[in-house]
C-alpha cells in the first residue's frame, strides 16, 4: 500500500480526500508525516512498517487541522511533533471539549466510525524557529508560514529532493486561506508561495497534503496556479481554475462551494475594514 516517490520516501494516499501520509526512512526507523485518516489505513501502515522492520521513531503534523492530527496506537508511542504555533493552537482547541464533538460533525457520516479521535492532536511543539525535525535520518527542513493555518509547516527533504507541502500546491484543492484570526490572509498566502518558490529549485518531487504527487515542473506549475487563484480571489476577478467547476475531478465538486465561501468572506472583510481588496 506504500508507494515510493523518492529514495527512502514513501507515501500512502487515503480514501478520504486523497490525504497523503508520508514515510521517510531514517537510520533506526521512520519519520511519519500526517499519518492518515481511517483507522484501518493507519493499522495497515503500521503493519507494513513492522514487516519492513521500520518502527515509527518520530511523527510530524504539518498543521493544526484534524485531518493532519490523527494517530493510531498501533503506530507506537514515538514523539509527535509540530511547530510551536501549531502545538499551541491544538492545545487551545483541545482545551475545549466541544472541539472533538464539532470535528465528529464535520467528518462525513459514512466514514466517521472509522476515524479514531482518541489520540487526536497529542503533539509536542518544537521550540519556535526550530529549523529541522530532530531525528536520526535525512535532514528535514521546517519551512514555517501562516498560510492556510497557524504554524503550518512545509517540509523540505533536500537530499531526497522532496517537498512535503501540507495543504498547499494541490491539484484538487484550491488555496484555502486562513480567514479566522489573521490580519492579512491574502498576503500571508502570497508570501508563503514566494517562500516555496524559493526552494523549488531543490524539488524533484512534490507531495501535497491532498491530491497527486508531482515532479519539479508540476511543483512550479502549481505555485503559479495557486498564485493566480489568490490574485483572482483578492481582486474578485473571474478565474478559470481546473479545480473549480466542470473540470474538477470526480468527487471534488464541493471545492466550488469553498471558493464561493472564501470570496464572500473576503468581500465582507474588506467592506468592514473599509479597505479595498
Ligand atoms: Zn487537510
PDB file of C-alpha atoms in Angstrom, residues 6-195:
ATOM      1  CA  UNK A   6      11.893   9.121  -3.967  1.00  0.00           C
ATOM      2  CA  UNK A   7      14.799   7.238  -2.451  1.00  0.00           C
ATOM      3  CA  UNK A   8      13.662   6.401   1.104  1.00  0.00           C
ATOM      4  CA  UNK A   9      10.414   8.371   0.841  1.00  0.00           C
ATOM      5  CA  UNK A  10       7.085   6.568   0.558  1.00  0.00           C
ATOM      6  CA  UNK A  11       3.507   7.781   0.582  1.00  0.00           C
ATOM      7  CA  UNK A  12       0.079   6.371   1.221  1.00  0.00           C
ATOM      8  CA  UNK A  13      -3.000   8.026  -0.185  1.00  0.00           C
ATOM      9  CA  UNK A  14      -6.157   7.770   1.922  1.00  0.00           C
ATOM     10  CA  UNK A  15      -9.613   7.020   0.565  1.00  0.00           C
ATOM     11  CA  UNK A  16     -10.624  10.225   2.341  1.00  0.00           C
ATOM     12  CA  UNK A  17      -9.871  13.358   0.301  1.00  0.00           C
ATOM     13  CA  UNK A  18      -6.734  11.853  -1.199  1.00  0.00           C
ATOM     14  CA  UNK A  19      -4.934  12.634   2.051  1.00  0.00           C
ATOM     15  CA  UNK A  20      -1.258  11.731   1.833  1.00  0.00           C
ATOM     16  CA  UNK A  21       0.668  10.152   4.685  1.00  0.00           C
ATOM     17  CA  UNK A  22       4.416  10.396   4.154  1.00  0.00           C
ATOM     18  CA  UNK A  23       7.041   7.957   5.407  1.00  0.00           C
ATOM     19  CA  UNK A  24      10.714   8.972   5.457  1.00  0.00           C
ATOM     20  CA  UNK A  25      13.236   6.246   6.150  1.00  0.00           C
ATOM     21  CA  UNK A  26      15.892   7.046   8.730  1.00  0.00           C
ATOM     22  CA  UNK A  27      18.678   5.005  10.308  1.00  0.00           C
ATOM     23  CA  UNK A  28      16.691   3.284  13.048  1.00  0.00           C
ATOM     24  CA  UNK A  29      13.139   3.726  11.816  1.00  0.00           C
ATOM     25  CA  UNK A  30      10.863   6.109  10.012  1.00  0.00           C
ATOM     26  CA  UNK A  31       9.506   9.616  10.345  1.00  0.00           C
ATOM     27  CA  UNK A  32       5.753   9.626   9.721  1.00  0.00           C
ATOM     28  CA  UNK A  33       4.255  12.894   8.496  1.00  0.00           C
ATOM     29  CA  UNK A  34       0.455  13.425   8.639  1.00  0.00           C
ATOM     30  CA  UNK A  35      -0.244   9.736   9.452  1.00  0.00           C
ATOM     31  CA  UNK A  36      -3.632   9.328   7.801  1.00  0.00           C
ATOM     32  CA  UNK A  37      -7.355   9.383   8.393  1.00  0.00           C
ATOM     33  CA  UNK A  38      -9.001   5.976   8.679  1.00  0.00           C
ATOM     34  CA  UNK A  39      -8.148   3.553  11.479  1.00  0.00           C
ATOM     35  CA  UNK A  40      -7.827   0.600   9.139  1.00  0.00           C
ATOM     36  CA  UNK A  41      -5.462   2.531   6.865  1.00  0.00           C
ATOM     37  CA  UNK A  42      -3.210   3.511   9.749  1.00  0.00           C
ATOM     38  CA  UNK A  43      -3.305  -0.077  11.036  1.00  0.00           C
ATOM     39  CA  UNK A  44      -2.256  -1.370   7.599  1.00  0.00           C
ATOM     40  CA  UNK A  45       0.512   1.226   7.509  1.00  0.00           C
ATOM     41  CA  UNK A  46       1.705   0.117  10.968  1.00  0.00           C
ATOM     42  CA  UNK A  47       1.653  -3.449   9.735  1.00  0.00           C
ATOM     43  CA  UNK A  48       3.657  -2.666   6.586  1.00  0.00           C
ATOM     44  CA  UNK A  49       6.247  -0.796   8.644  1.00  0.00           C
ATOM     45  CA  UNK A  50       6.518  -3.680  11.089  1.00  0.00           C
ATOM     46  CA  UNK A  51       7.112  -6.086   8.209  1.00  0.00           C
ATOM     47  CA  UNK A  52       9.794  -3.783   6.847  1.00  0.00           C
ATOM     48  CA  UNK A  53      11.389  -3.764  10.313  1.00  0.00           C
ATOM     49  CA  UNK A  54      10.968   0.012  10.405  1.00  0.00           C
ATOM     50  CA  UNK A  55       9.327   1.310  13.567  1.00  0.00           C
ATOM     51  CA  UNK A  56       7.986   4.841  13.657  1.00  0.00           C
ATOM     52  CA  UNK A  57      10.625   6.837  15.553  1.00  0.00           C
ATOM     53  CA  UNK A  58       9.046  10.274  15.071  1.00  0.00           C
ATOM     54  CA  UNK A  59       5.804  11.788  13.866  1.00  0.00           C
ATOM     55  CA  UNK A  60       5.010  15.223  12.496  1.00  0.00           C
ATOM     56  CA  UNK A  61       1.783  17.109  11.859  1.00  0.00           C
ATOM     57  CA  UNK A  62       2.055  19.803   9.199  1.00  0.00           C
ATOM     58  CA  UNK A  63      -0.722  21.964  10.634  1.00  0.00           C
ATOM     59  CA  UNK A  64      -3.451  22.133  13.264  1.00  0.00           C
ATOM     60  CA  UNK A  65      -6.406  20.757  11.283  1.00  0.00           C
ATOM     61  CA  UNK A  66      -7.987  17.493  12.391  1.00  0.00           C
ATOM     62  CA  UNK A  67      -7.160  15.539   9.237  1.00  0.00           C
ATOM     63  CA  UNK A  68      -3.429  16.090   9.894  1.00  0.00           C
ATOM     64  CA  UNK A  69      -3.506  15.381  13.642  1.00  0.00           C
ATOM     65  CA  UNK A  70      -4.683  11.795  13.858  1.00  0.00           C
ATOM     66  CA  UNK A  71      -2.772   8.818  15.195  1.00  0.00           C
ATOM     67  CA  UNK A  72      -3.385   5.157  15.833  1.00  0.00           C
ATOM     68  CA  UNK A  73      -1.975   3.340  18.863  1.00  0.00           C
ATOM     69  CA  UNK A  74      -0.636   0.629  16.560  1.00  0.00           C
ATOM     70  CA  UNK A  75       1.826   3.172  15.147  1.00  0.00           C
ATOM     71  CA  UNK A  76       3.557   3.190  18.535  1.00  0.00           C
ATOM     72  CA  UNK A  77       4.443   5.873  21.030  1.00  0.00           C
ATOM     73  CA  UNK A  78       7.074   7.926  19.196  1.00  0.00           C
ATOM     74  CA  UNK A  79       7.129  11.674  19.823  1.00  0.00           C
ATOM     75  CA  UNK A  80       4.759  13.524  17.517  1.00  0.00           C
ATOM     76  CA  UNK A  81       5.962  16.974  16.603  1.00  0.00           C
ATOM     77  CA  UNK A  82       4.591  20.151  15.110  1.00  0.00           C
ATOM     78  CA  UNK A  83       5.711  23.756  15.143  1.00  0.00           C
ATOM     79  CA  UNK A  84       5.323  25.593  18.453  1.00  0.00           C
ATOM     80  CA  UNK A  85       2.470  27.613  16.985  1.00  0.00           C
ATOM     81  CA  UNK A  86       0.755  24.530  15.630  1.00  0.00           C
ATOM     82  CA  UNK A  87       1.015  22.776  19.007  1.00  0.00           C
ATOM     83  CA  UNK A  88      -0.239  25.838  20.887  1.00  0.00           C
ATOM     84  CA  UNK A  89      -3.220  26.093  18.539  1.00  0.00           C
ATOM     85  CA  UNK A  90      -4.060  22.425  19.033  1.00  0.00           C
ATOM     86  CA  UNK A  91      -3.663  22.683  22.803  1.00  0.00           C
ATOM     87  CA  UNK A  92      -6.085  25.557  22.791  1.00  0.00           C
ATOM     88  CA  UNK A  93      -8.585  23.643  20.655  1.00  0.00           C
ATOM     89  CA  UNK A  94      -8.293  20.509  22.789  1.00  0.00           C
ATOM     90  CA  UNK A  95      -8.946  22.516  25.958  1.00  0.00           C
ATOM     91  CA  UNK A  96     -12.490  22.974  24.654  1.00  0.00           C
ATOM     92  CA  UNK A  97     -14.242  19.633  24.901  1.00  0.00           C
ATOM     93  CA  UNK A  98     -16.696  20.760  22.221  1.00  0.00           C
ATOM     94  CA  UNK A  99     -13.911  20.772  19.584  1.00  0.00           C
ATOM     95  CA  UNK A 100     -13.836  16.990  19.233  1.00  0.00           C
ATOM     96  CA  UNK A 101     -17.611  16.960  19.111  1.00  0.00           C
ATOM     97  CA  UNK A 102     -17.529  19.536  16.316  1.00  0.00           C
ATOM     98  CA  UNK A 103     -14.942  17.535  14.376  1.00  0.00           C
ATOM     99  CA  UNK A 104     -17.134  14.491  14.671  1.00  0.00           C
ATOM    100  CA  UNK A 105     -19.828  16.541  12.921  1.00  0.00           C
ATOM    101  CA  UNK A 106     -17.526  17.650  10.080  1.00  0.00           C
ATOM    102  CA  UNK A 107     -16.444  14.130   9.246  1.00  0.00           C
ATOM    103  CA  UNK A 108     -18.726  12.582   6.616  1.00  0.00           C
ATOM    104  CA  UNK A 109     -21.056  10.198   8.469  1.00  0.00           C
ATOM    105  CA  UNK A 110     -20.124   7.241   6.260  1.00  0.00           C
ATOM    106  CA  UNK A 111     -16.508   7.295   7.480  1.00  0.00           C
ATOM    107  CA  UNK A 112     -16.947   8.808  10.960  1.00  0.00           C
ATOM    108  CA  UNK A 113     -16.901   5.447  12.790  1.00  0.00           C
ATOM    109  CA  UNK A 114     -13.570   4.655  11.100  1.00  0.00           C
ATOM    110  CA  UNK A 115     -11.787   7.808  12.261  1.00  0.00           C
ATOM    111  CA  UNK A 116     -10.084   7.274  15.632  1.00  0.00           C
ATOM    112  CA  UNK A 117     -10.200  10.527  17.586  1.00  0.00           C
ATOM    113  CA  UNK A 118      -8.771   9.385  20.947  1.00  0.00           C
ATOM    114  CA  UNK A 119      -5.136  10.258  20.118  1.00  0.00           C
ATOM    115  CA  UNK A 120      -6.067  13.357  18.114  1.00  0.00           C
ATOM    116  CA  UNK A 121      -3.647  16.255  18.409  1.00  0.00           C
ATOM    117  CA  UNK A 122      -1.288  14.896  21.088  1.00  0.00           C
ATOM    118  CA  UNK A 123       1.684  16.656  19.598  1.00  0.00           C
ATOM    119  CA  UNK A 124       4.792  18.239  21.068  1.00  0.00           C
ATOM    120  CA  UNK A 125       5.646  21.723  19.869  1.00  0.00           C
ATOM    121  CA  UNK A 126       9.216  22.185  18.699  1.00  0.00           C
ATOM    122  CA  UNK A 127      10.776  25.393  20.034  1.00  0.00           C
ATOM    123  CA  UNK A 128       9.958  28.397  17.842  1.00  0.00           C
ATOM    124  CA  UNK A 129      12.384  28.851  14.937  1.00  0.00           C
ATOM    125  CA  UNK A 130      13.424  25.185  15.011  1.00  0.00           C
ATOM    126  CA  UNK A 131      14.998  24.676  11.585  1.00  0.00           C
ATOM    127  CA  UNK A 132      14.972  20.868  11.376  1.00  0.00           C
ATOM    128  CA  UNK A 133      12.975  17.964  12.712  1.00  0.00           C
ATOM    129  CA  UNK A 134      15.059  16.353  15.481  1.00  0.00           C
ATOM    130  CA  UNK A 135      15.511  12.768  14.380  1.00  0.00           C
ATOM    131  CA  UNK A 136      18.084  10.275  13.128  1.00  0.00           C
ATOM    132  CA  UNK A 137      17.542  10.405   9.378  1.00  0.00           C
ATOM    133  CA  UNK A 138      17.877  12.665   6.359  1.00  0.00           C
ATOM    134  CA  UNK A 139      17.657  16.345   7.190  1.00  0.00           C
ATOM    135  CA  UNK A 140      14.076  17.580   7.125  1.00  0.00           C
ATOM    136  CA  UNK A 141      13.917  21.359   6.978  1.00  0.00           C
ATOM    137  CA  UNK A 142      10.905  23.101   8.504  1.00  0.00           C
ATOM    138  CA  UNK A 143       9.550  25.972   6.432  1.00  0.00           C
ATOM    139  CA  UNK A 144       7.061  27.564   8.780  1.00  0.00           C
ATOM    140  CA  UNK A 145       4.470  30.006   7.498  1.00  0.00           C
ATOM    141  CA  UNK A 146       0.985  31.319   8.250  1.00  0.00           C
ATOM    142  CA  UNK A 147      -0.879  30.418   5.053  1.00  0.00           C
ATOM    143  CA  UNK A 148      -3.921  28.142   5.472  1.00  0.00           C
ATOM    144  CA  UNK A 149      -3.431  27.575   9.222  1.00  0.00           C
ATOM    145  CA  UNK A 150      -1.384  28.948  12.138  1.00  0.00           C
ATOM    146  CA  UNK A 151       2.094  27.424  12.387  1.00  0.00           C
ATOM    147  CA  UNK A 152       1.756  25.494   9.152  1.00  0.00           C
ATOM    148  CA  UNK A 153       4.991  23.773   8.115  1.00  0.00           C
ATOM    149  CA  UNK A 154       6.112  22.721   4.686  1.00  0.00           C
ATOM    150  CA  UNK A 155       8.980  20.248   4.917  1.00  0.00           C
ATOM    151  CA  UNK A 156      11.939  20.090   2.572  1.00  0.00           C
ATOM    152  CA  UNK A 157      13.945  16.878   2.451  1.00  0.00           C
ATOM    153  CA  UNK A 158      16.666  18.324   0.292  1.00  0.00           C
ATOM    154  CA  UNK A 159      18.883  15.284  -0.079  1.00  0.00           C
ATOM    155  CA  UNK A 160      15.911  13.336  -1.417  1.00  0.00           C
ATOM    156  CA  UNK A 161      14.569  16.259  -3.472  1.00  0.00           C
ATOM    157  CA  UNK A 162      11.167  16.063  -1.764  1.00  0.00           C
ATOM    158  CA  UNK A 163       8.885  18.903  -0.704  1.00  0.00           C
ATOM    159  CA  UNK A 164       6.025  17.959   1.626  1.00  0.00           C
ATOM    160  CA  UNK A 165       3.663  20.862   1.086  1.00  0.00           C
ATOM    161  CA  UNK A 166       0.909  20.290   3.629  1.00  0.00           C
ATOM    162  CA  UNK A 167      -2.356  21.834   2.468  1.00  0.00           C
ATOM    163  CA  UNK A 168      -0.926  23.841  -0.417  1.00  0.00           C
ATOM    164  CA  UNK A 169       0.047  23.128  -4.039  1.00  0.00           C
ATOM    165  CA  UNK A 170      -2.729  20.599  -4.550  1.00  0.00           C
ATOM    166  CA  UNK A 171      -4.151  19.536  -7.887  1.00  0.00           C
ATOM    167  CA  UNK A 172      -7.594  19.058  -6.338  1.00  0.00           C
ATOM    168  CA  UNK A 173      -7.915  21.680  -3.591  1.00  0.00           C
ATOM    169  CA  UNK A 174      -7.755  25.414  -4.195  1.00  0.00           C
ATOM    170  CA  UNK A 175      -5.746  27.557  -1.780  1.00  0.00           C
ATOM    171  CA  UNK A 176      -7.803  27.731   1.383  1.00  0.00           C
ATOM    172  CA  UNK A 177      -6.977  30.904   3.252  1.00  0.00           C
ATOM    173  CA  UNK A 178      -6.956  31.234   6.999  1.00  0.00           C
ATOM    174  CA  UNK A 179      -9.758  33.753   7.352  1.00  0.00           C
ATOM    175  CA  UNK A 180     -10.258  33.288  11.075  1.00  0.00           C
ATOM    176  CA  UNK A 181      -7.797  35.347  13.023  1.00  0.00           C
ATOM    177  CA  UNK A 182      -5.246  36.679  10.593  1.00  0.00           C
ATOM    178  CA  UNK A 183      -4.783  40.329   9.675  1.00  0.00           C
ATOM    179  CA  UNK A 184      -3.893  39.780   6.031  1.00  0.00           C
ATOM    180  CA  UNK A 185      -4.669  36.248   4.866  1.00  0.00           C
ATOM    181  CA  UNK A 186      -4.097  37.086   1.199  1.00  0.00           C
ATOM    182  CA  UNK A 187      -0.615  38.476   1.785  1.00  0.00           C
ATOM    183  CA  UNK A 188       0.221  35.575   4.155  1.00  0.00           C
ATOM    184  CA  UNK A 189      -0.640  33.197   1.347  1.00  0.00           C
ATOM    185  CA  UNK A 190       1.288  35.072  -1.324  1.00  0.00           C
ATOM    186  CA  UNK A 191       4.327  35.379   0.952  1.00  0.00           C
ATOM    187  CA  UNK A 192       4.268  31.621   1.507  1.00  0.00           C
ATOM    188  CA  UNK A 193       4.086  30.929  -2.214  1.00  0.00           C
ATOM    189  CA  UNK A 194       7.212  33.095  -2.576  1.00  0.00           C
ATOM    190  CA  UNK A 195       8.901  31.050   0.172  1.00  0.00           C
TER     191      UNK A 195
END
